[in-house]
């Protein structure tokens, strides 16, 4: 099987190489036009390798996005399709021209001219040449992804015609941008956030930070949008002048929240919207204008950057931001809740017959499990207290997983016992299954199952103790602990008494011990533990199959 997979990858790579060479030959006649249009704003060699790497990335990403949309919209038929030159073809040809023709001829990259392409990255890195390293890495990455793309284009009959006339297509290499005054330009460039730690010369703007081709070592790249940006200024030459902007949705692999990298093709606009105000604007600075599909970003000096998206990009952006917000919200205390427990699991899985996509189908490593105690506030009598009302259980995939998923259920909030299983994995690791019965009276009930594999047995015991109120919390103590032979429940009102069958169910259990837990009077500075209005008083009875816990208040069940 491994050999077959290796051969398949080899075939795919070979087909990509062939398609890439074919594409290059079909568009090589455009190189002269690109050279002419690029020199309308200055000599080719006047621009740094970093600027050219940014231009190549810009046109590749724009061309790839357009080509993927074109392929999706093509009719699904086995009939041969006529070849037609489109703007995505031209945009990809621009990226190819920059990588194959411009970068090799730049004087700044001259010291590496005699070396093989595969060795240039290492040579530049060893020389401490950050700009050259990024340029060579960008070129190699674009060629890699362009081979994959042209292979798909070949497969879907989407290659451009050979030596097709380019008239009617956008032939410009450089996008047009307003020339902002120094204050506005400083705000858009993010100069406030791009300073070096020692206050010396600002560091080189990292292309992967603002316009990554794909996932990076530290961040996930979800998708990218090309939008129209405008900014209101007092200068008629720049006030609300449209400019092309790229917006990339990213997430750091150590966080749950997303961020937006906003940049222009040139290096005038470089902003990252996230959580940390020290690194750039935050999500609180964004206003969502649904009717006009605009994001309004409040910047320094009362400048506002308006970003207009198309309908599909707006929906996609809203969906991913809303999802990550719900993930983060699920891990925070809600009104009438308090945090009880947090565990990092070895792995976990989840099954919901009504929603199979709620969680990844396979086991996920490194999940986080959080438990919050739910309570009601009571003002009976002369005091106030919190009445225990079960738990909210949250299972979340780790930040290092690109697909963020979470599920939550309530436990102990209904008049039914906790349904659990102690499980031992094949490698003897401790595990537990929790079964949740969900659905309203009008719906057919379904059972959702969570399978938790723990790092160690103590974690499982701690979770079980949390759910059953066995754990002794800070400020509590055990007042009595005795062996237990039998346990029955009787109602003072015969009308509400248990049935004979219900009583027999308790008789069949093998009872082991009973203990009483309450507030520690010494820790609270009291002479005796309170039994009236106590939030800690409870009886815990253990049997061979589980626990029965009963919270009490002077004989009144709460």
Coordinates of C-alpha atoms in Angstrom, one line a residue:
X1 CA 0.0 0.0 0.0
X2 CA 2.8 2.4 0.8
X3 CA 4.4 1.7 -2.6
X4 CA 1.1 2.4 -4.4
X5 CA 0.8 5.6 -2.5
X6 CA 4.3 6.6 -3.4
X7 CA 3.7 5.8 -7.0
X8 CA 0.5 7.9 -7.0
X9 CA 2.4 10.9 -5.5
X10 CA 5.1 10.4 -8.1
X11 CA 2.6 10.4 -10.9
X12 CA 0.9 13.5 -9.5
X13 CA 4.2 15.3 -9.3
X14 CA 5.2 14.3 -12.8
X15 CA 1.8 15.5 -14.2
X16 CA 2.2 18.7 -12.3
X17 CA 5.7 19.3 -13.8
X18 CA 4.4 18.6 -17.3
X19 CA 1.4 20.9 -16.8
X20 CA 3.5 23.7 -15.3
X21 CA 5.9 23.5 -18.3
X22 CA 3.0 23.5 -20.7
X23 CA 1.4 26.6 -19.0
X24 CA 4.7 28.5 -19.1
X25 CA 5.1 27.9 -22.8
X26 CA 1.5 29.0 -23.5
X27 CA 2.0 32.4 -21.7
X28 CA 5.6 33.1 -22.4
X29 CA 4.6 35.7 -25.0
X30 CA 3.2 37.9 -22.2
X31 CA 6.6 38.5 -20.7
X32 CA 7.4 41.4 -22.9
X33 CA 4.2 43.1 -22.1
X34 CA 4.7 42.6 -18.4
X35 CA 8.2 44.1 -18.6
X36 CA 6.8 47.2 -20.3
X37 CA 3.9 47.8 -17.9
X38 CA 6.1 47.2 -14.8
X39 CA 8.5 49.9 -15.9
X40 CA 5.8 52.5 -16.0
X41 CA 6.5 53.1 -12.3
X42 CA 10.3 52.8 -12.4
X43 CA 13.1 50.5 -13.4
X44 CA 12.6 46.8 -12.6
X45 CA 15.9 46.7 -10.6
X46 CA 14.9 49.7 -8.5
X47 CA 12.6 47.6 -6.4
X48 CA 13.9 45.3 -3.6
X49 CA 13.6 41.5 -3.7
X50 CA 11.0 41.7 -0.9
X51 CA 8.8 44.0 -3.0
X52 CA 9.0 41.7 -6.0
X53 CA 8.3 38.6 -3.8
X54 CA 5.2 40.4 -2.5
X55 CA 4.1 41.2 -6.0
X56 CA 4.6 37.6 -7.1
X57 CA 2.6 36.3 -4.1
X58 CA -0.2 38.8 -4.7
X59 CA -0.8 37.8 -8.4
X60 CA -0.4 34.1 -7.7
X61 CA -3.0 34.2 -4.9
X62 CA -5.3 36.3 -6.9
X63 CA -4.9 34.1 -10.0
X64 CA -5.3 30.9 -8.0
X65 CA -8.5 32.2 -6.4
X66 CA -9.9 33.2 -9.7
X67 CA -8.9 29.9 -11.4
X68 CA -10.5 27.8 -8.6
X69 CA -13.8 29.7 -9.0
X70 CA -13.5 29.2 -12.8
X71 CA -13.0 25.5 -12.5
X72 CA -15.9 25.1 -10.0
X73 CA -18.2 27.0 -12.4
X74 CA -17.3 25.0 -15.5
X75 CA -20.0 22.5 -16.8
X76 CA -19.4 19.0 -15.7
X77 CA -19.1 17.2 -19.0
X78 CA -16.8 14.8 -20.7
X79 CA -17.1 16.9 -23.9
X80 CA -13.9 18.9 -24.8
X81 CA -14.2 22.5 -23.7
X82 CA -12.9 25.4 -25.9
X83 CA -9.8 27.1 -24.5
X84 CA -10.4 30.7 -23.6
X85 CA -8.0 33.2 -22.0
X86 CA -9.3 34.7 -18.7
X87 CA -8.0 37.1 -16.2
X88 CA -6.8 34.3 -13.7
X89 CA -4.6 33.0 -16.5
X90 CA -3.0 36.4 -16.9
X91 CA -2.6 36.9 -13.2
X92 CA -0.8 33.5 -12.8
X93 CA 1.4 34.4 -15.8
X94 CA 2.4 37.6 -13.9
X95 CA 3.5 35.6 -10.9
X96 CA 5.4 33.3 -13.1
X97 CA 7.1 36.2 -14.9
X98 CA 8.2 37.7 -11.6
X99 CA 9.6 34.5 -10.3
X100 CA 11.3 33.2 -13.4
X101 CA 12.4 36.5 -15.0
X102 CA 12.6 39.3 -12.5
X103 CA 14.0 37.8 -9.3
X104 CA 17.0 36.0 -11.0
X105 CA 18.1 39.3 -12.5
X106 CA 17.9 41.5 -9.4
X107 CA 21.4 42.9 -8.4
X108 CA 20.6 42.2 -4.7
X109 CA 20.3 38.4 -5.5
X110 CA 23.4 38.4 -7.7
X111 CA 25.7 36.8 -5.2
X112 CA 23.6 33.6 -5.4
X113 CA 23.3 33.4 -9.2
X114 CA 25.8 30.6 -9.7
X115 CA 24.1 28.2 -7.3
X116 CA 21.4 25.7 -7.9
X117 CA 17.9 26.8 -7.0
X118 CA 17.6 24.3 -4.3
X119 CA 20.7 25.6 -2.6
X120 CA 20.0 29.3 -2.8
X121 CA 17.7 29.4 0.3
X122 CA 20.3 27.7 2.5
X123 CA 23.1 29.9 1.2
X124 CA 21.1 33.1 1.8
X125 CA 20.1 32.0 5.3
X126 CA 23.7 31.1 6.2
X127 CA 24.7 34.6 5.0
X128 CA 22.1 36.2 7.2
X129 CA 20.4 37.7 4.2
X130 CA 16.8 37.8 5.4
X131 CA 15.4 39.5 2.2
X132 CA 17.1 37.1 -0.2
X133 CA 16.0 34.1 1.9
X134 CA 12.4 35.2 1.8
X135 CA 12.6 35.9 -1.9
X136 CA 14.0 32.4 -2.7
X137 CA 11.5 30.7 -0.3
X138 CA 8.6 32.6 -2.0
X139 CA 9.8 31.6 -5.5
X140 CA 10.1 27.9 -4.6
X141 CA 6.7 27.9 -2.8
X142 CA 4.9 29.6 -5.7
X143 CA 6.4 27.2 -8.2
X144 CA 5.4 24.2 -6.0
X145 CA 1.8 25.4 -5.6
X146 CA 1.6 26.5 -9.3
X147 CA 2.5 23.0 -10.4
X148 CA -0.3 21.6 -8.3
X149 CA -2.7 24.2 -9.7
X150 CA -1.7 23.8 -13.4
X151 CA -2.1 20.0 -12.9
X152 CA -5.7 20.6 -11.8
X153 CA -6.2 23.1 -14.7
X154 CA -5.0 20.4 -17.2
X155 CA -7.3 17.9 -15.7
X156 CA -10.3 20.2 -15.9
X157 CA -9.5 21.5 -19.4
X158 CA -8.9 25.0 -18.1
X159 CA -5.5 25.8 -19.6
X160 CA -5.1 29.1 -21.6
X161 CA -4.8 29.1 -25.4
X162 CA -1.3 29.2 -26.7
X163 CA 0.0 32.7 -27.5
X164 CA -3.5 34.2 -27.0
X165 CA -4.0 37.9 -27.4
X166 CA -3.9 39.6 -24.0
X167 CA -6.0 42.6 -25.0
X168 CA -9.0 43.1 -22.8
X169 CA -7.2 41.7 -19.7
X170 CA -5.6 43.6 -16.9
X171 CA -1.9 43.6 -17.8
X172 CA -0.6 45.8 -15.0
X173 CA 2.0 44.5 -12.7
X174 CA 1.6 47.2 -10.0
X175 CA -1.7 48.0 -8.4
X176 CA -2.6 51.7 -8.1
X177 CA -2.7 53.2 -4.6
X178 CA -3.3 56.7 -3.3
X179 CA -0.3 58.7 -1.9
X180 CA -1.3 59.3 1.7
X181 CA 0.1 62.1 3.8
X182 CA 2.7 61.0 6.4
X183 CA 0.3 60.7 9.3
X184 CA -2.2 58.6 7.4
X185 CA 0.6 56.5 5.8
X186 CA 2.1 55.8 9.2
X187 CA -1.3 54.6 10.5
X188 CA -1.9 52.3 7.6
X189 CA 1.6 50.9 7.6
X190 CA 1.3 49.7 11.2
X191 CA 4.5 51.5 12.0
X192 CA 3.4 51.8 15.7
X193 CA 3.4 48.0 15.9
X194 CA 6.4 47.1 13.7
X195 CA 9.1 48.7 15.9
X196 CA 12.0 46.6 17.0
X197 CA 12.4 45.8 20.7
X198 CA 15.6 47.8 21.1
X199 CA 14.1 50.8 19.3
X200 CA 16.7 50.6 16.5
X201 CA 15.9 50.2 12.8
X202 CA 12.5 48.6 12.1
X203 CA 12.6 44.9 11.2
X204 CA 11.9 43.7 7.7
X205 CA 8.2 43.2 7.0
X206 CA 7.6 39.5 6.9
X207 CA 5.6 38.5 3.9
X208 CA 4.4 35.4 5.7
X209 CA 2.9 37.5 8.4
X210 CA 0.7 39.6 6.1
X211 CA 0.3 37.5 2.9
X212 CA 1.1 33.8 3.6
X213 CA 0.7 31.3 0.8
X214 CA -0.5 28.6 3.2
X215 CA -0.2 27.5 6.8
X216 CA 3.0 28.6 8.4
X217 CA 5.0 27.1 11.3
X218 CA 3.1 29.1 13.9
X219 CA -0.2 29.9 12.2
X220 CA -3.1 28.4 10.3
X221 CA -4.2 30.1 7.2
X222 CA -7.9 29.5 6.6
X223 CA -8.8 31.6 3.5
X224 CA -8.1 34.9 1.8
X225 CA -10.3 37.7 0.4
X226 CA -9.4 40.4 -2.1
X227 CA -11.5 43.4 -1.2
X228 CA -11.8 47.1 -2.0
X229 CA -10.6 49.4 0.7
X230 CA -11.2 53.2 1.2
X231 CA -10.2 55.7 3.9
X232 CA -11.7 59.1 4.5
X233 CA -9.0 61.8 4.7
X234 CA -8.9 65.6 4.4
X235 CA -6.9 65.3 1.1
X236 CA -9.0 65.2 -2.1
X237 CA -6.3 63.1 -3.7
X238 CA -6.7 60.3 -1.2
X239 CA -10.2 60.8 0.3
X240 CA -12.2 57.6 -0.3
X241 CA -10.1 56.6 -3.2
X242 CA -10.6 52.8 -3.8
X243 CA -7.6 50.6 -3.4
X244 CA -7.1 46.8 -3.7
X245 CA -6.6 45.0 -0.4
X246 CA -5.9 41.4 0.6
X247 CA -7.5 40.1 3.8
X248 CA -6.2 36.8 5.2
X249 CA -7.9 34.9 8.0
X250 CA -5.3 33.4 10.3
X251 CA -5.2 31.7 13.7
X252 CA -2.1 31.3 15.9
X253 CA -1.6 27.6 16.8
X254 CA -1.6 28.5 20.5
X255 CA -4.8 30.5 20.5
X256 CA -8.5 29.8 19.7
X257 CA -9.3 33.2 18.3
X258 CA -8.8 34.2 14.7
X259 CA -7.1 37.3 13.4
X260 CA -7.1 39.3 10.1
X261 CA -4.0 40.2 8.2
X262 CA -4.8 43.2 6.0
X263 CA -2.3 44.4 3.4
X264 CA -1.8 46.1 0.1
X265 CA 0.3 44.9 -2.9
X266 CA 2.9 47.5 -2.1
X267 CA 4.2 47.9 1.5
X268 CA 2.0 50.8 2.4
X269 CA -0.8 48.8 4.2
X270 CA 0.2 46.3 6.9
X271 CA -2.2 45.7 9.7
X272 CA -3.1 42.7 11.8
X273 CA -6.4 42.7 13.7
X274 CA -6.4 40.4 16.7
X275 CA -6.7 40.3 20.5
X276 CA -3.5 42.0 21.6
X277 CA -3.7 45.8 21.2
X278 CA 0.2 45.9 21.4
X279 CA 0.3 44.0 18.0
X280 CA -2.4 46.0 16.1
X281 CA -6.0 47.0 16.1
X282 CA -8.4 44.6 17.9
X283 CA -11.7 43.0 17.1
X284 CA -13.3 45.7 19.3
X285 CA -12.2 48.2 16.7
X286 CA -14.2 46.6 13.9
X287 CA -17.8 47.5 13.1
X288 CA -19.8 45.0 10.9
X289 CA -22.0 46.6 8.3
X290 CA -24.2 43.8 7.1
X291 CA -26.3 45.7 4.6
X292 CA -23.3 47.0 2.7
X293 CA -21.0 44.0 3.5
X294 CA -18.4 46.3 4.9
X295 CA -15.9 46.1 7.8
X296 CA -15.2 49.5 9.3
X297 CA -11.9 49.4 11.1
X298 CA -11.3 52.3 13.6
X299 CA -7.6 53.3 13.5
X300 CA -5.4 55.9 15.2
X301 CA -6.0 59.7 14.7
X302 CA -9.7 58.9 14.0
X303 CA -9.0 57.3 10.6
X304 CA -11.4 54.6 9.6
X305 CA -10.5 52.0 7.0
X306 CA -13.6 50.7 5.2
X307 CA -13.3 47.2 3.6
X308 CA -16.0 46.2 1.1
X309 CA -16.4 42.4 0.6
X310 CA -18.4 40.4 -1.9
X311 CA -21.3 38.4 -0.5
X312 CA -19.6 35.0 -0.4
X313 CA -16.5 36.3 1.4
X314 CA -18.7 38.2 3.9
X315 CA -20.6 35.0 4.8
X316 CA -17.4 33.0 5.1
X317 CA -15.7 35.5 7.3
X318 CA -18.7 35.9 9.6
X319 CA -19.1 32.1 9.9
X320 CA -15.5 31.5 11.0
X321 CA -15.4 34.4 13.4
X322 CA -18.7 33.5 14.9
X323 CA -17.6 29.9 15.3
X324 CA -14.4 30.7 17.1
X325 CA -16.2 33.2 19.3
X326 CA -18.6 30.4 20.3
X327 CA -15.7 28.1 21.0
X328 CA -14.1 30.7 23.3
X329 CA -17.4 31.6 24.9
X330 CA -18.1 28.0 25.8
X331 CA -15.0 27.9 27.9
X332 CA -16.0 30.9 30.0
X333 CA -18.2 31.0 33.1
X334 CA -21.8 32.0 32.4
X335 CA -24.2 33.7 34.8
X336 CA -25.1 31.3 37.5
X337 CA -22.1 29.1 36.9
X338 CA -18.7 28.6 38.5
X339 CA -15.6 26.8 37.2
X340 CA -15.1 23.3 38.6
X341 CA -12.6 21.4 36.6
X342 CA -10.2 21.5 33.6
X343 CA -8.3 18.5 32.2
X344 CA -6.1 18.0 29.2
X345 CA -6.9 14.6 27.7
X346 CA -4.7 12.3 25.8
X347 CA -7.4 11.9 23.2
X348 CA -11.2 12.1 22.9
X349 CA -14.0 11.2 20.4
X350 CA -17.6 12.2 20.2
X351 CA -20.7 10.8 18.5
X352 CA -24.0 12.5 17.9
X353 CA -26.3 10.6 15.6
X354 CA -28.2 13.8 14.7
X355 CA -25.1 15.8 13.9
X356 CA -22.1 13.6 12.8
X357 CA -20.1 16.7 11.8
X358 CA -20.2 18.3 15.3
X359 CA -16.8 16.7 16.1
X360 CA -14.1 15.1 14.0
X361 CA -15.0 11.4 13.2
X362 CA -11.6 10.0 14.4
X363 CA -10.1 10.4 17.9
X364 CA -8.5 13.8 18.5
X365 CA -5.4 14.2 20.6
X366 CA -4.8 16.8 23.2
X367 CA -8.5 17.9 23.7
X368 CA -9.4 20.1 26.7
X369 CA -12.3 19.1 29.0
X370 CA -13.9 21.8 31.1
X371 CA -16.6 21.5 33.7
X372 CA -18.7 24.3 35.2
X373 CA -21.1 23.9 38.1
X374 CA -24.6 25.3 37.5
X375 CA -26.5 26.8 40.4
X376 CA -29.7 28.8 41.2
X377 CA -29.7 31.7 43.6
X378 CA -32.1 31.3 46.5
X379 CA -33.3 34.1 48.9
X380 CA -35.4 31.9 51.2
X381 CA -35.6 32.9 54.8
X382 CA -33.0 35.3 56.2
X383 CA -30.1 34.6 53.8
X384 CA -29.0 33.9 50.3
X385 CA -27.4 30.8 49.0
X386 CA -26.5 29.0 45.8
X387 CA -28.4 25.8 45.0
X388 CA -26.5 23.2 43.1
X389 CA -28.2 22.4 39.7
X390 CA -25.8 20.1 37.9
X391 CA -22.9 20.7 35.5
X392 CA -22.1 22.0 32.0
X393 CA -19.5 19.8 30.3
X394 CA -17.4 21.3 27.4
X395 CA -15.1 19.3 25.2
X396 CA -12.8 21.4 22.9
X397 CA -10.2 20.3 20.4
X398 CA -6.7 21.6 21.0
X399 CA -5.5 24.9 19.5
X400 CA -2.9 23.0 17.5
X401 CA -5.7 21.4 15.4
X402 CA -6.7 23.5 12.4
X403 CA -10.3 22.4 12.6
X404 CA -11.7 23.8 15.9
X405 CA -14.6 21.8 17.3
X406 CA -16.4 21.9 20.5
X407 CA -19.4 20.2 22.1
X408 CA -21.2 20.8 25.4
X409 CA -23.8 19.0 27.4
X410 CA -25.5 19.4 30.8
X411 CA -25.1 16.7 33.4
X412 CA -27.3 16.4 36.5
X413 CA -29.8 19.0 35.4
X414 CA -32.5 16.5 34.7
X415 CA -34.2 14.0 36.9
X416 CA -32.0 11.1 35.7
X417 CA -28.7 9.6 36.8
X418 CA -25.4 10.2 35.2
X419 CA -24.8 7.5 32.6
X420 CA -21.1 6.6 32.6
X421 CA -18.7 3.8 31.9
X422 CA -15.1 3.2 33.2
X423 CA -13.1 1.9 30.3
X424 CA -9.6 0.6 29.9
X425 CA -7.8 1.1 26.6
X426 CA -5.8 -1.7 24.9
X427 CA -2.6 0.0 26.2
X428 CA -4.1 0.0 29.7
X429 CA -4.7 3.8 29.7
X430 CA -7.7 4.9 31.8
X431 CA -10.7 6.1 29.9
X432 CA -14.4 7.0 30.5
X433 CA -17.5 7.1 28.4
X434 CA -20.3 9.6 29.1
X435 CA -23.7 9.1 27.6
X436 CA -26.1 12.0 27.3
X437 CA -29.8 11.6 26.4
X438 CA -30.8 14.6 24.4
X439 CA -34.1 15.7 22.7
X440 CA -37.3 17.3 23.8
X441 CA -40.6 15.5 24.6
X442 CA -41.8 16.2 21.0
X443 CA -38.6 14.8 19.5
X444 CA -37.3 11.3 19.3
X445 CA -34.6 11.1 22.0
X446 CA -31.0 10.4 20.9
X447 CA -27.9 9.4 22.9
X448 CA -24.7 11.3 22.4
X449 CA -21.5 9.6 23.6
X450 CA -18.2 11.2 24.7
X451 CA -15.2 8.9 24.9
X452 CA -12.4 10.4 27.1
X453 CA -8.9 8.9 27.4
X454 CA -6.9 10.4 30.3
X455 CA -3.2 11.1 30.8
X456 CA -3.4 9.2 34.1
X457 CA -5.9 7.5 36.5
X458 CA -5.9 10.5 38.9
X459 CA -7.5 12.7 36.2
X460 CA -10.3 10.2 35.7
X461 CA -10.9 9.9 39.4
X462 CA -10.9 13.7 39.8
X463 CA -13.5 14.1 37.0
X464 CA -15.7 11.4 38.5
X465 CA -15.3 13.0 41.9
X466 CA -16.4 16.3 40.5
X467 CA -19.5 14.9 38.9
X468 CA -20.6 13.0 42.0
X469 CA -19.6 15.7 44.6
X470 CA -17.1 13.3 46.2
X471 CA -14.3 15.7 45.9
X472 CA -13.6 17.8 49.0
X473 CA -13.3 21.4 47.8
X474 CA -11.2 24.1 49.5
X475 CA -13.0 25.2 52.7
X476 CA -14.8 21.8 53.1
X477 CA -14.1 18.8 55.2
X478 CA -15.5 15.3 55.9
X479 CA -17.4 15.1 59.1
X480 CA -18.3 11.4 59.1
X481 CA -17.3 8.3 57.0
X482 CA -18.8 4.9 57.8
X483 CA -19.3 1.5 56.1
X484 CA -22.7 1.1 54.5
X485 CA -24.5 -2.1 54.1
X486 CA -27.9 -1.0 52.7
X487 CA -29.6 2.1 51.4
X488 CA -33.3 2.9 50.9
X489 CA -35.2 6.0 50.0
X490 CA -38.7 6.6 51.4
X491 CA -41.0 9.6 51.0
X492 CA -42.7 11.2 54.0
X493 CA -45.7 11.6 51.7
X494 CA -47.0 8.1 50.7
X495 CA -48.5 9.7 47.6
X496 CA -45.0 10.5 46.3
X497 CA -43.5 7.2 47.6
X498 CA -41.2 5.1 45.4
X499 CA -42.6 2.1 43.7
X500 CA -41.6 -1.4 45.0
X501 CA -39.6 -1.9 41.8
X502 CA -37.7 1.3 42.5
X503 CA -36.8 0.2 46.0
X504 CA -35.7 -3.2 44.8
X505 CA -33.2 -1.5 42.4
X506 CA -31.4 0.1 45.3
X507 CA -31.4 -3.2 47.2
X508 CA -29.5 -4.9 44.4
X509 CA -26.6 -2.5 44.6
X510 CA -23.6 -3.5 46.7
X511 CA -23.2 -0.6 49.1
X512 CA -19.7 0.2 50.5
X513 CA -19.6 3.5 52.5
X514 CA -21.4 6.7 53.3
X515 CA -19.8 10.1 54.3
X516 CA -21.1 13.5 55.2
X517 CA -19.3 16.6 53.9
X518 CA -19.8 20.2 55.0
X519 CA -18.1 23.5 55.3
X520 CA -14.9 23.5 57.4
X521 CA -15.8 25.8 60.4
X522 CA -12.2 26.5 61.2
X523 CA -11.4 27.7 57.7
X524 CA -14.5 29.9 57.8
X525 CA -13.8 31.3 61.3
X526 CA -17.0 29.7 62.8
X527 CA -17.6 27.7 66.0
X528 CA -19.5 25.0 64.1
X529 CA -20.3 24.1 60.5
X530 CA -23.6 25.7 59.3
X531 CA -26.4 23.3 58.5
X532 CA -28.9 26.1 57.7
X533 CA -28.3 27.8 54.3
X534 CA -25.1 25.7 53.8
X535 CA -23.9 25.3 50.2
X536 CA -21.6 22.4 51.1
X537 CA -23.7 20.0 53.3
X538 CA -24.2 16.7 51.5
X539 CA -24.4 13.0 52.0
X540 CA -22.3 10.8 49.6
X541 CA -23.1 7.1 49.4
X542 CA -20.9 4.8 47.4
X543 CA -21.8 1.5 45.8
X544 CA -20.0 -0.8 43.5
X545 CA -21.5 0.7 40.4
X546 CA -21.3 4.4 41.3
X547 CA -22.4 7.1 43.7
X548 CA -25.6 8.7 45.1
X549 CA -25.1 12.2 46.3
X550 CA -27.8 14.2 48.2
X551 CA -27.4 17.8 49.1
X552 CA -29.3 18.7 52.3
X553 CA -30.5 21.7 54.3
X554 CA -31.9 20.7 57.7
X555 CA -33.6 17.7 56.2
X556 CA -35.0 19.8 53.3
X557 CA -33.8 18.5 49.9
X558 CA -32.3 21.2 47.7

